CSV table of C-alpha atoms in Angstrom, one decimal:
chain,number,residue,atom,x,y,z
A,1,GLN,CA,14.7,-15.3,37.2
A,2,VAL,CA,14.6,-19.2,37.2
A,3,GLN,CA,17.6,-20.4,35.1
A,4,LEU,CA,19.0,-23.9,34.3
A,5,VAL,CA,22.3,-24.1,32.5
A,6,GLU,CA,23.6,-27.5,31.3
A,7,SER,CA,27.2,-28.3,30.6
A,8,GLY,CA,29.5,-31.3,30.1
A,9,GLY,CA,28.3,-32.5,26.6
A,10,GLY,CA,30.6,-33.6,23.8
A,11,VAL,CA,31.7,-36.3,21.5
A,12,VAL,CA,32.5,-39.6,23.2
A,13,GLN,CA,33.2,-43.1,21.8
A,14,PRO,CA,30.8,-46.0,22.5
A,15,GLY,CA,31.4,-47.7,25.9
A,16,ARG,CA,32.9,-44.5,27.4
A,17,SER,CA,31.6,-42.2,30.1
A,18,LEU,CA,30.5,-38.6,30.4
A,19,ARG,CA,29.1,-36.6,33.3
A,20,LEU,CA,26.6,-33.8,32.7
A,21,SER,CA,26.0,-30.8,35.0
A,22,CYS,CA,23.1,-28.6,35.4
A,23,ALA,CA,23.5,-25.3,37.4
A,24,ALA,CA,20.4,-24.0,38.8
A,25,SER,CA,19.5,-20.4,40.0
A,26,GLY,CA,16.7,-18.1,40.8
A,27,PHE,CA,14.6,-20.6,42.9
A,28,SER,CA,15.1,-22.9,45.9
A,29,PHE,CA,16.9,-25.8,44.3
A,30,SER,CA,16.9,-27.9,47.5
A,31,ASN,CA,13.1,-27.9,47.6
A,32,ASN,CA,12.5,-29.1,44.1
A,33,ALA,CA,12.7,-32.5,42.3
A,34,MET,CA,14.7,-32.4,39.1
A,35,HIS,CA,14.7,-34.3,35.9
A,36,TRP,CA,16.7,-35.0,32.9
A,37,VAL,CA,15.0,-35.3,29.5
A,38,ARG,CA,16.7,-36.0,26.2
A,39,GLN,CA,15.9,-35.3,22.5
A,40,PRO,CA,17.8,-37.0,19.7
A,41,PRO,CA,18.6,-34.7,16.9
A,42,GLY,CA,15.5,-34.0,14.8
A,43,LYS,CA,13.4,-36.3,17.0
A,44,GLY,CA,11.0,-36.1,19.9
A,45,LEU,CA,11.4,-35.9,23.7
A,46,GLU,CA,12.3,-38.8,26.0
A,47,TRP,CA,12.3,-38.6,29.8
A,48,VAL,CA,15.4,-40.0,31.3
A,49,ALA,CA,15.5,-39.7,35.1
A,50,ILE,CA,14.3,-37.9,38.2
A,51,ILE,CA,15.7,-37.2,41.6
A,52,TRP,CA,13.7,-36.1,44.5
A,53,SER,CA,14.5,-32.8,46.2
A,54,ASP,CA,16.5,-34.5,49.0
A,55,GLY,CA,18.0,-37.2,46.8
A,56,SER,CA,16.0,-39.9,48.5
A,57,LYS,CA,14.3,-41.3,45.5
A,58,LYS,CA,15.4,-41.8,41.9
A,59,TYR,CA,13.7,-43.3,38.9
A,60,TYR,CA,15.0,-44.0,35.5
A,61,THR,CA,13.6,-45.0,32.1
A,62,ASP,CA,14.4,-48.6,31.3
A,63,SER,CA,16.9,-47.9,28.5
A,64,VAL,CA,19.4,-46.1,30.8
A,65,LYS,CA,18.9,-48.2,34.1
A,66,GLY,CA,22.2,-49.5,35.3
A,67,ARG,CA,24.2,-47.3,33.0
A,68,PHE,CA,23.1,-43.7,34.1
A,69,THR,CA,23.2,-42.2,37.6
A,70,ILE,CA,21.3,-39.1,38.5
A,71,SER,CA,22.6,-37.1,41.5
A,72,ARG,CA,22.6,-33.6,43.0
A,73,ASP,CA,24.5,-31.3,45.3
A,74,ASN,CA,22.0,-29.0,47.1
A,75,SER,CA,24.8,-27.0,48.5
A,76,GLU,CA,26.0,-26.2,45.1
A,77,ASN,CA,22.6,-25.8,43.4
A,78,THR,CA,23.8,-28.4,40.8
A,79,LEU,CA,22.2,-31.6,39.2
A,80,TYR,CA,24.3,-34.2,37.7
A,81,LEU,CA,23.9,-37.1,35.2
A,82,GLN,CA,26.7,-39.7,35.2
A,83,MET,CA,26.4,-41.5,31.9
A,84,ASP,CA,28.4,-44.8,31.7
A,85,SER,CA,28.6,-47.5,28.9
A,86,LEU,CA,27.4,-45.0,26.4
A,87,ARG,CA,25.7,-46.2,23.2
A,88,VAL,CA,25.2,-44.6,19.8
A,89,GLU,CA,21.5,-44.4,20.5
A,90,ASP,CA,22.2,-42.1,23.6
A,91,THR,CA,23.1,-39.4,21.1
A,92,ALA,CA,20.8,-36.4,22.0
A,93,VAL,CA,20.5,-33.0,23.5
A,94,TYR,CA,20.1,-33.5,27.2
A,95,HIS,CA,17.9,-31.0,29.0
A,96,CYS,CA,17.5,-30.6,32.8
A,97,ALA,CA,14.2,-29.4,34.0
A,98,ARG,CA,12.6,-28.6,37.3
A,99,GLY,CA,9.8,-30.9,38.3
A,100,VAL,CA,6.4,-29.4,39.1
A,101,ALA,CA,3.0,-30.5,40.1
A,102,VAL,CA,0.0,-29.0,42.0
A,103,THR,CA,-0.6,-32.3,43.6
A,104,GLY,CA,1.1,-35.7,43.5
A,105,ASN,CA,4.6,-36.4,42.1
A,106,PRO,CA,6.4,-33.5,40.6
A,107,ASN,CA,6.4,-34.9,37.2
A,108,PHE,CA,5.7,-32.0,34.8
A,109,PHE,CA,8.7,-29.9,33.6
A,110,ASP,CA,9.0,-26.2,34.1
A,111,PRO,CA,11.3,-24.7,33.2
A,112,TRP,CA,13.9,-26.4,30.9
A,113,GLY,CA,17.5,-25.7,30.3
A,114,GLN,CA,18.7,-25.1,26.8
A,115,GLY,CA,20.4,-28.5,26.9
A,116,THR,CA,23.8,-29.9,26.1
A,117,LEU,CA,24.6,-32.1,23.1
A,118,VAL,CA,26.0,-35.6,23.6
A,119,THR,CA,27.2,-37.4,20.6
A,120,VAL,CA,28.3,-41.0,20.8
A,121,SER,CA,30.2,-42.1,17.9
A,122,SER,CA,33.3,-44.0,17.1
B,1,GLU,CA,4.5,-48.0,29.4
B,2,ILE,CA,1.7,-45.6,28.4
B,3,VAL,CA,2.0,-44.6,24.8
B,4,LEU,CA,0.8,-41.1,23.8
B,5,THR,CA,-0.2,-40.7,20.0
B,6,GLN,CA,-0.5,-37.3,18.7
B,7,SER,CA,-2.4,-36.3,15.5
B,8,PRO,CA,-2.0,-34.9,13.1
B,9,ALA,CA,1.8,-35.0,12.7
B,10,THR,CA,1.7,-31.7,10.8
B,11,LEU,CA,-1.0,-29.0,10.8
B,12,SER,CA,-0.8,-26.4,8.1
B,13,LEU,CA,-2.8,-23.2,9.0
B,14,SER,CA,-2.8,-19.5,8.6
B,15,PRO,CA,-2.4,-16.8,11.2
B,16,GLY,CA,-5.8,-16.1,12.8
B,17,GLU,CA,-7.0,-19.6,12.3
B,18,ARG,CA,-8.0,-22.0,15.0
B,19,ALA,CA,-5.7,-25.0,15.7
B,20,THR,CA,-6.9,-28.2,17.4
B,21,LEU,CA,-4.3,-30.8,18.3
B,22,SER,CA,-5.1,-34.3,19.5
B,23,CYS,CA,-3.3,-36.6,22.1
B,24,ARG,CA,-4.6,-40.1,22.7
B,25,ALA,CA,-3.3,-42.3,25.5
B,26,SER,CA,-3.0,-46.1,25.3
B,27,GLN,CA,-4.6,-46.2,28.7
B,28,SER,CA,-6.2,-43.7,31.1
B,29,VAL,CA,-3.9,-41.0,32.4
B,30,ARG,CA,-6.7,-39.4,34.5
B,31,GLY,CA,-6.1,-35.7,34.7
B,32,TYR,CA,-2.2,-36.0,34.6
B,33,LEU,CA,-1.5,-34.6,31.2
B,34,ALA,CA,0.5,-31.6,30.1
B,35,TRP,CA,1.3,-29.8,26.8
B,36,TYR,CA,4.6,-28.2,25.8
B,37,GLN,CA,5.6,-25.8,22.9
B,38,GLN,CA,9.1,-26.0,21.3
B,39,LYS,CA,10.4,-23.6,18.8
B,40,PRO,CA,13.5,-24.4,16.6
B,41,GLY,CA,16.6,-24.2,18.7
B,42,GLN,CA,14.8,-23.6,21.8
B,43,ALA,CA,14.0,-25.6,24.9
B,44,PRO,CA,10.4,-26.8,25.4
B,45,ARG,CA,8.1,-24.6,27.3
B,46,LEU,CA,5.3,-25.8,29.5
B,47,LEU,CA,1.9,-24.5,28.2
B,48,ILE,CA,-0.9,-26.5,30.0
B,49,TYR,CA,-0.7,-28.9,32.9
B,50,ASP,CA,-3.3,-31.2,34.5
B,51,VAL,CA,-5.2,-31.1,31.2
B,52,SER,CA,-6.6,-27.5,31.4
B,53,ASP,CA,-4.5,-25.3,33.6
B,54,ARG,CA,-2.4,-22.8,31.8
B,55,ALA,CA,1.1,-22.3,33.1
B,56,THR,CA,2.3,-18.9,34.3
B,57,GLY,CA,2.4,-16.4,31.5
B,58,ILE,CA,0.7,-18.5,28.8
B,59,PRO,CA,-1.8,-16.5,26.8
B,60,ALA,CA,-5.6,-17.2,27.1
B,61,ARG,CA,-5.7,-18.3,23.4
B,62,PHE,CA,-4.2,-21.7,24.5
B,63,SER,CA,-6.6,-24.0,26.2
B,64,GLY,CA,-6.7,-27.7,27.0
B,65,SER,CA,-9.4,-30.2,27.5
B,66,GLY,CA,-10.2,-33.8,27.7
B,67,SER,CA,-10.2,-36.7,30.1
B,68,GLY,CA,-9.1,-40.4,30.5
B,69,THR,CA,-7.5,-41.2,27.2
B,70,ASP,CA,-8.4,-38.3,24.9
B,71,PHE,CA,-7.0,-34.9,25.2
B,72,SER,CA,-6.8,-31.8,22.9
B,73,LEU,CA,-5.0,-28.5,22.8
B,74,THR,CA,-6.7,-25.6,21.2
B,75,ILE,CA,-5.1,-22.4,20.0
B,76,SER,CA,-8.0,-20.1,19.4
B,77,SER,CA,-6.4,-17.8,16.9
B,78,LEU,CA,-2.9,-18.5,15.8
B,79,GLU,CA,-0.3,-15.8,16.2
B,80,PRO,CA,2.9,-15.8,14.2
B,81,GLU,CA,4.9,-16.8,17.3
B,82,ASP,CA,2.6,-20.0,17.8
B,83,PHE,CA,4.1,-21.9,14.8
B,84,ALA,CA,6.0,-24.5,16.5
B,85,VAL,CA,6.1,-28.2,17.6
B,86,TYR,CA,3.7,-29.2,20.4
B,87,TYR,CA,4.1,-32.2,22.7
B,88,CYS,CA,1.8,-33.8,25.1
B,89,GLN,CA,3.2,-35.6,28.2
B,90,GLN,CA,1.7,-37.8,31.0
B,91,ARG,CA,2.7,-38.1,34.5
B,92,TYR,CA,0.2,-40.8,35.6
B,93,SER,CA,2.7,-43.6,35.6
B,94,TRP,CA,6.4,-44.5,35.2
B,95,PRO,CA,8.1,-44.1,32.8
B,96,LEU,CA,6.9,-40.6,32.1
B,97,THR,CA,6.2,-40.4,28.4
B,98,PHE,CA,5.7,-37.9,25.6
B,99,GLY,CA,3.7,-38.0,22.4
B,100,GLY,CA,5.7,-37.8,19.2
B,101,GLY,CA,4.7,-34.1,18.6
B,102,THR,CA,2.5,-32.1,16.2
B,103,LYS,CA,4.2,-29.5,14.1
B,104,VAL,CA,2.0,-26.4,13.5
B,105,GLU,CA,3.3,-24.8,10.3
B,106,ILE,CA,2.3,-21.7,8.2
B,107,LYS,CA,0.1,-22.5,5.3
């Protein structure tokens, strides 16, 4: 079955870096756009970034532009999120999700991984 | 940025009752709206996409409707497993945005 498993979360000090990974299985990873979506503890959902299936296009939410980089390795069926200059407000569970759509940009999310918790604290 | 406002924040109902959740967009999102369900400790799950199309495996008691800026998710008869938080999401424009969520709780 389709499965997404995130890893790489942890506790990090403000200003430091962290790299998240998302291992995909059960579907043709190289043919699908992928997203990161985050959820601060006890709060709602916030879309973070998308990468097209071939890596040719990437978009970010404004609050992470210039600090976060989304990338992928289609030979390893793995999605990444490099997070630099981390801030306290980046504290959240980070989910990876496959992008889907019948027409247009693949910007609905199905399925989602369970997520990995990133805590930014001094 | 398109802001999605969900109401009510909390809906207290009994099993078997009908639930109607609202999502209002700050500008038209045309037909590019989805609904997700999230249970405690779990990842969100896609329920409805493109306003009214049920995702694979979603029961027929879930239905979506609306257009332009006003949308709704209806659960025709609440089952015990339906008590959860529901989010709407638009894909009409960047950045992709979610509503703040509606919690459906047992009365």
